[in-house]
Every structure is written in C-alpha cells, then in structure tokens.
Short mmCIF file of C-alpha atoms in Angstrom, two decimals:
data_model
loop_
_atom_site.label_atom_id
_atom_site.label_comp_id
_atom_site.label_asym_id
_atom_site.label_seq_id
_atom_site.Cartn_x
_atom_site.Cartn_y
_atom_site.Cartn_z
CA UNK A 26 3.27 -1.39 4.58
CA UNK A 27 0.16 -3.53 6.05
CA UNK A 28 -1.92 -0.08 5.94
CA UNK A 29 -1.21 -0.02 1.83
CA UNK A 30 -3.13 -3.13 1.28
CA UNK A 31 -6.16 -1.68 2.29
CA UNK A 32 -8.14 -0.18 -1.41
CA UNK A 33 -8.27 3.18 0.00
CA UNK A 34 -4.60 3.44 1.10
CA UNK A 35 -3.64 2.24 -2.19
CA UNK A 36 -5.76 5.01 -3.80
CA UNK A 37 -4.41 7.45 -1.75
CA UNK A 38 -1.07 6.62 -3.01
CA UNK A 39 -2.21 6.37 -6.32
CA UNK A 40 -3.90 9.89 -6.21
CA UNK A 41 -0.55 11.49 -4.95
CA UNK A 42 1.63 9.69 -7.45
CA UNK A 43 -0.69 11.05 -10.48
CA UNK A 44 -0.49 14.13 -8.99
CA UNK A 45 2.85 14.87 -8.12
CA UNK A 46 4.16 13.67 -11.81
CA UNK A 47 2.12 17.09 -13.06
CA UNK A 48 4.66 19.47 -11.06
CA UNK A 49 8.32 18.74 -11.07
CA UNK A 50 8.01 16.86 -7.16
CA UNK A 51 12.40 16.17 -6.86
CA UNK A 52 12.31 19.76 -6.06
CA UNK A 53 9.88 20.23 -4.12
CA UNK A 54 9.68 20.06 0.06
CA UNK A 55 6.98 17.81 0.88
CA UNK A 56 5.44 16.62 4.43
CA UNK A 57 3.35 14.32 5.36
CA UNK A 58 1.24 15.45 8.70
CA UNK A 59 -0.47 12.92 11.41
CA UNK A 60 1.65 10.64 9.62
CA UNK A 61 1.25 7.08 12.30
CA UNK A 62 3.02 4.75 10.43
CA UNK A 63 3.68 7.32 7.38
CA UNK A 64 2.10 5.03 4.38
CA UNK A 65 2.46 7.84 2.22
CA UNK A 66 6.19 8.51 2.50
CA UNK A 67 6.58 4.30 2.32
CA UNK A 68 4.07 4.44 -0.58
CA UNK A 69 6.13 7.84 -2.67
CA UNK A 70 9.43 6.54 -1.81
CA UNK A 71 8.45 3.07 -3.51
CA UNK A 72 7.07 4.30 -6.80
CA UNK A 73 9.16 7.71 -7.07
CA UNK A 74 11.83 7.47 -5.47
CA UNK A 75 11.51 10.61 -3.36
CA UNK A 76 12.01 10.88 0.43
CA UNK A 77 9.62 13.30 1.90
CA UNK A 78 9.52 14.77 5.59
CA UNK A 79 7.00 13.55 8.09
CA UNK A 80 5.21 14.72 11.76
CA UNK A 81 3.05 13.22 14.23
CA UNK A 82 1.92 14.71 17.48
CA UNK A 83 3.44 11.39 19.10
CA UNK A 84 7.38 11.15 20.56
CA UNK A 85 7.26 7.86 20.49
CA UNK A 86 6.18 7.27 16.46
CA UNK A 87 8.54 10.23 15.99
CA UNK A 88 11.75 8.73 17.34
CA UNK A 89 10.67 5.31 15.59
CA UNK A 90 10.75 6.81 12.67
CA UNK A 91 13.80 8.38 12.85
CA UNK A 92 16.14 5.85 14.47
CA UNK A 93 14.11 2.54 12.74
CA UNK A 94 13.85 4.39 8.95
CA UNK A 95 15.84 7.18 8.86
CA UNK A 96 13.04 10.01 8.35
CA UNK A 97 13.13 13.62 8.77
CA UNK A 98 10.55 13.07 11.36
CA UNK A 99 8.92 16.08 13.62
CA UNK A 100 6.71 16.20 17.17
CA UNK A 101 4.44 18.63 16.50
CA UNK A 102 0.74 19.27 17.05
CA UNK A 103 -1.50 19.32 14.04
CA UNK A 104 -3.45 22.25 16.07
CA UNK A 105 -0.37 24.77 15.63
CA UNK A 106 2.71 23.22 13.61
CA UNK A 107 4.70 25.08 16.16
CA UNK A 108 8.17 23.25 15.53
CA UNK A 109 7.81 24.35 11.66
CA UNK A 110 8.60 27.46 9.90
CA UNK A 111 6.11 29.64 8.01
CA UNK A 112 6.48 29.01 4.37
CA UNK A 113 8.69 25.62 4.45
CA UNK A 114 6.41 23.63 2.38
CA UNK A 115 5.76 23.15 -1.47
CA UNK A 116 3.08 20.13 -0.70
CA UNK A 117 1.27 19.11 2.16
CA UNK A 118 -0.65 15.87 2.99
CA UNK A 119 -2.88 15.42 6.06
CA UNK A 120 -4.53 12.44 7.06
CA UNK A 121 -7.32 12.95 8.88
CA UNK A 122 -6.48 13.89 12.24
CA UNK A 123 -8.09 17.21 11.67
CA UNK A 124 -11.55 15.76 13.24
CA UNK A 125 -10.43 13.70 15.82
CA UNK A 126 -10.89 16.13 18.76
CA UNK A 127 -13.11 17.25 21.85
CA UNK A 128 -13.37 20.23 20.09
CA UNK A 129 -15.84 20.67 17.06
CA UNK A 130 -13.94 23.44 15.65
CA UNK A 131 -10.33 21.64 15.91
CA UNK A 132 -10.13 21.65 11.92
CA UNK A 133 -10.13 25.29 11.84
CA UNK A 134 -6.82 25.43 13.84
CA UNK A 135 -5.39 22.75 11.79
CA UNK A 136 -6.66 24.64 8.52
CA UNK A 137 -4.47 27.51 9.73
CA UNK A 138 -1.62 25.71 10.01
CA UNK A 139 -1.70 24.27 6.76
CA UNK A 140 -1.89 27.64 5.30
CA UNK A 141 1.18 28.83 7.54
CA UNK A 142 3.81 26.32 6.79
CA UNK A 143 3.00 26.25 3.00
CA UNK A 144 4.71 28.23 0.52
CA UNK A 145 2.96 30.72 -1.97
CA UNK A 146 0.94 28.82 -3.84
CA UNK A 147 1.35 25.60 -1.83
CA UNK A 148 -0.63 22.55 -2.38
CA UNK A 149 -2.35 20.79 0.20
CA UNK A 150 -3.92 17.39 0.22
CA UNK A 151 -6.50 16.59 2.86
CA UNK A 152 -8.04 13.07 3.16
CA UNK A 153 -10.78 12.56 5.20
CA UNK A 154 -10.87 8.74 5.87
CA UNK A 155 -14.19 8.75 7.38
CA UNK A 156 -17.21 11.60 6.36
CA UNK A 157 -20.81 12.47 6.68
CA UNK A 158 -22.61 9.70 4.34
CA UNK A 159 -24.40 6.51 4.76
CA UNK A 160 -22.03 4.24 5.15
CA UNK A 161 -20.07 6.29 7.79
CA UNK A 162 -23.12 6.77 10.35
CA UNK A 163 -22.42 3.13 11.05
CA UNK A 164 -19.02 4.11 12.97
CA UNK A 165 -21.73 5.79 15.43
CA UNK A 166 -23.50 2.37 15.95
CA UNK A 167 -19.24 0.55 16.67
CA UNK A 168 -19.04 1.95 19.39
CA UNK A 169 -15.43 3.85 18.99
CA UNK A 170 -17.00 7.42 17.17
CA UNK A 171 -19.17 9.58 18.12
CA UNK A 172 -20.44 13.37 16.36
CA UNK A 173 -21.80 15.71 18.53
CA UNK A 174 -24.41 13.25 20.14
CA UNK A 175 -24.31 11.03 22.85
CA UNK A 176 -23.43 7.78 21.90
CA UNK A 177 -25.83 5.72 24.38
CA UNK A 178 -28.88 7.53 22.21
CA UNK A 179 -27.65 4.79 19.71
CA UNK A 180 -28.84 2.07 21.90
CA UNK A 181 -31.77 1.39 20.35
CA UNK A 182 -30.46 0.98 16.73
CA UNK A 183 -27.79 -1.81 17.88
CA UNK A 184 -30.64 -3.82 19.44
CA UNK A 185 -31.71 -3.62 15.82
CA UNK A 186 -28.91 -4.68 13.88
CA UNK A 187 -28.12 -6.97 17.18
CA UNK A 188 -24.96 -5.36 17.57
CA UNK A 189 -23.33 -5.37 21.59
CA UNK A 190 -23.76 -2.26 24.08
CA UNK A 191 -21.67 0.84 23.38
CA UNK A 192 -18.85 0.31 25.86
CA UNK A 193 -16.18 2.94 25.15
CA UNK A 194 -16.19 6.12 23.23
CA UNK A 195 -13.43 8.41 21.39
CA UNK A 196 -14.04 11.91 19.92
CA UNK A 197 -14.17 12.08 16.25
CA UNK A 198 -16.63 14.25 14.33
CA UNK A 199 -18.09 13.14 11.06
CA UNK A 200 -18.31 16.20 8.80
CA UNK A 201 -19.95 16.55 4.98
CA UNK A 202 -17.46 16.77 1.95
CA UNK A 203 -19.61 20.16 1.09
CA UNK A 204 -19.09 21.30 4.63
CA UNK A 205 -15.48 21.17 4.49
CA UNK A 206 -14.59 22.50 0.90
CA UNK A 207 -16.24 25.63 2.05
CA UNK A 208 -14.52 26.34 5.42
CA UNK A 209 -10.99 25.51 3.31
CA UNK A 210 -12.25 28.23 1.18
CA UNK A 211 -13.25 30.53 3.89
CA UNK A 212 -9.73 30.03 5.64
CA UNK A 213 -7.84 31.09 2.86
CA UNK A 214 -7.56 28.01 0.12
CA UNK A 215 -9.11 28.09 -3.27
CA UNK A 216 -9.15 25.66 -6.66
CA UNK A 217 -10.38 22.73 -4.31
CA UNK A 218 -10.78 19.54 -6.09
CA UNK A 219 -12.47 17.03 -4.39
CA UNK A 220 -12.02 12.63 -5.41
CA UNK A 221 -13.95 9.74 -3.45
CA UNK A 222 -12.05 6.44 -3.23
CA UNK A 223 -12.47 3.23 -1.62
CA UNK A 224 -15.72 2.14 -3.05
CA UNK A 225 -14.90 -1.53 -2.64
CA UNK A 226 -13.88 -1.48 1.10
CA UNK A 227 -16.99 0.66 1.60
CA UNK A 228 -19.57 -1.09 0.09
CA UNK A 229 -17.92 -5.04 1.81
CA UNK A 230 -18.24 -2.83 5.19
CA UNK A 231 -21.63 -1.50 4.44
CA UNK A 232 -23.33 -5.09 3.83
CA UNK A 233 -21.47 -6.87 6.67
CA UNK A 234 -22.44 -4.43 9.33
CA UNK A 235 -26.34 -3.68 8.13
CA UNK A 236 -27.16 -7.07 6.39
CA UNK A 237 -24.04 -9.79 8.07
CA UNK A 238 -23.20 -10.38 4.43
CA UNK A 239 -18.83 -11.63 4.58
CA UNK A 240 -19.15 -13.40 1.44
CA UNK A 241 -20.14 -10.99 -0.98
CA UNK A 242 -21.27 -12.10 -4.71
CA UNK A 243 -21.43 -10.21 -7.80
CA UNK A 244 -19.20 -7.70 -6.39
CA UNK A 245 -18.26 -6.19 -9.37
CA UNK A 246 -21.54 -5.69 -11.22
CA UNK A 247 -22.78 -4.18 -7.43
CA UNK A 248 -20.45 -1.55 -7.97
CA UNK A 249 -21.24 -0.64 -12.05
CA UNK A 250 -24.81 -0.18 -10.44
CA UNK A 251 -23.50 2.08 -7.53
CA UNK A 252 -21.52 4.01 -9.83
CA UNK A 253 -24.48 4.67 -12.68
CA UNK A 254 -27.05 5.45 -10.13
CA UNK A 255 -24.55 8.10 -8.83
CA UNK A 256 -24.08 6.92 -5.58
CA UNK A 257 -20.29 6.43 -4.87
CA UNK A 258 -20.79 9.09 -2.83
CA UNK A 259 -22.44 7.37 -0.21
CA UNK A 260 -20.41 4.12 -0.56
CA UNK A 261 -16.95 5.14 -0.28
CA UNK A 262 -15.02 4.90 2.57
CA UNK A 263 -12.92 8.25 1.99
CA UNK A 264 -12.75 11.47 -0.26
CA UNK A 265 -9.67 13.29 -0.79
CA UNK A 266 -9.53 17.22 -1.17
CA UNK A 267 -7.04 19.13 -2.60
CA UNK A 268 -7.02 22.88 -2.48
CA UNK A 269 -4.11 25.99 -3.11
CA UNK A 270 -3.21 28.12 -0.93
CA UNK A 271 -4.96 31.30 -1.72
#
C-alpha cells in the first residue's frame, strides 16, 4: 500500500500492532472506519495475520473493496453508523474523517457512534492526521483547508511566503489534541492516551513550505534538537488517541 510508505502511516501501523499484541486481537471484532483505501487492514493483515472489517461512507470504495480484496466492507456514514449494530465491536480505528465537515460539531456525532457500536469496554483508536499546531496552520495558507475562517483572509500571508491565490476550498476543521481528549471524555470515553507521530514528514513539510528548503541536511540531529527542546508537538504531522469506552 502506496499510503504505508508515508512515516506516519507506517507509525500508525506500528502503534496498532504494539497495541493489539497486549490483548488477545484473533478474538476480537475489529473495524476500521473512513477506511479509503483501508491501510490499516492491508497494514494488520501483513504483520498479524488478522482480517479485520472495514466502512467508508463511499459505494464505490465499498464495492471495490469487496469484489477487488475480499473485505467485509460496509456503506455507512461516520455521523450515525446506521448499518451497524450497537455493541458489535471489540476495537475501533477512525481515521480522521471526524473533522472533515460543514459542521463544527460533526465529531460529536461521530464520537457517539463510536461509543454505540463498541462493546463494554471497547477500545477506540482515533488519529487525527492533521491538528491545531504550527506546522498544521500551513494547510490554511494550501489552499484545500480551511477552520472556521474565511480562507481569502489568508491572502496576505501567501504574498509572503509567495505562495499562488487561494482558488478552491474544502471544509476541514483543525482542532487542539487538548481540545479533543476532553470532549472524548465528556461523551462517555475515559483512560485516553494520547502518541504524536510523524515527526520526520512534519518537520521536511514545515521547511519546504515556510523556508523552500527540498534538500534537507542534518536531518537527524534537527530532530534530537526538536525532541529535547520538547517540541514534537508542534512538528508532527499526526497524534493518535486512544480512549475506553466508559
């Protein structure tokens, strides 16, 4: 899978596969939500061995998935999870999705679904590939996100970094990791653990957009400086949080 070469996606998998060899996983129902391309079922069923179910709000992914792979593959909105049963799921993994909507509060329908499908004590696994930080507010100046502001009042910073006019715009809302730990909590999820990955991909995207910088030296010992001046935070390009339900 093309997505899996990408650091993140690999640390993604990585996360999961240290993870799932703590419980006993073969028995355990497992989906994988706003799946696209499903990485993470490629990615599990590589290293472990273990087939796991997968949705996507779109037909067309759906039926590939199904007739091209042989998945146990689902239509169904993240919003309500209507085509699945209350308490089918041991495990849950959502991949983003949750914030790419007109509607600011989206996440807090999706939140509710997680909690409905999972079992008693049900894990889920929420990765936000893009959050409030600095490397992130330069999706606003791309042109393709926008969070809660109007994109054209952005103008004036890519004359700065000589990037081209806005010329399109999709809805995606960039929330803090701090933010959304506490509405999990609020909607009923609890022993949230929280990682950051994809500090190299973030900090190569960082210096080409801000300083045009492709070729990037020293890599290594940039990083061992990012990382003991505490600020992985603010490099990475995702965090993954994993909470119980409550």
């Amino acid at each position: 899978n093309e997505r899996l070469q990408k650091e993140n996606y690999k640390d993604y998998g990585n996360y999961l596969i240290n993870d799932l060899t703590k419980i006993n996983f073969k028995n355990k129902k497992i989906i994988e939500l706003a799946c696209g391309t499903a990485p993470m079922h490629f990615f599990l069923k590589e290293k472990l061995g273990i087939k796991i179910d997968c949705s996507d709000y779109s037909d067309e992914i759906v039926k590939r998935l199904i007739e091209d792979h042989n998945i146990n593959a689902v239509t169904s909105n993240l919003a309500d999870l209507k085509e699945i049963q209350d308490k089918t799921y041991d495990y849950v993994i959502v991949g983003g999705g949750f914030y790419e909507d007109e509607d600011p509060y989206f996440y807090k329908n999706v939140f509710k679904s997680l909690k409905r499908i999972l079992k008693e004590d049900g894990k889920a696994i929420v990765i936000m590939n893009r959050y409030l930080n600095i490397l992130n507010l330069s999706m606003y100046l791309k042109s393709i996100y926008f969070c809660k502001l109007n994109p054209k009042s952005w103008g004036f910073l890519r004359k700065i970094f000589k990037k081209k006019p806005l010329n399109k715009v999709f809805a995606l809302y960039l929330y803090s990791v701090k933010f959304i730990n506490k509405e999990l909590n609020n909607l009923g999820f609890c022993e949230n653990e929280t990682t950051y990955v994809g500090l190299k991909d973030g900090l190569r995207e960082f210096l080409n957009f801000y300083l045009n910088f492709n070729n990037i030296k020293k890599e290594d010992r940039l990083i061992k400086i990012i990382k003991k001046l505490n600020l992985k935070k603010s490099f990475c390009t995702s965090v993954i949080i994993s909470v119980k339900k409550n």
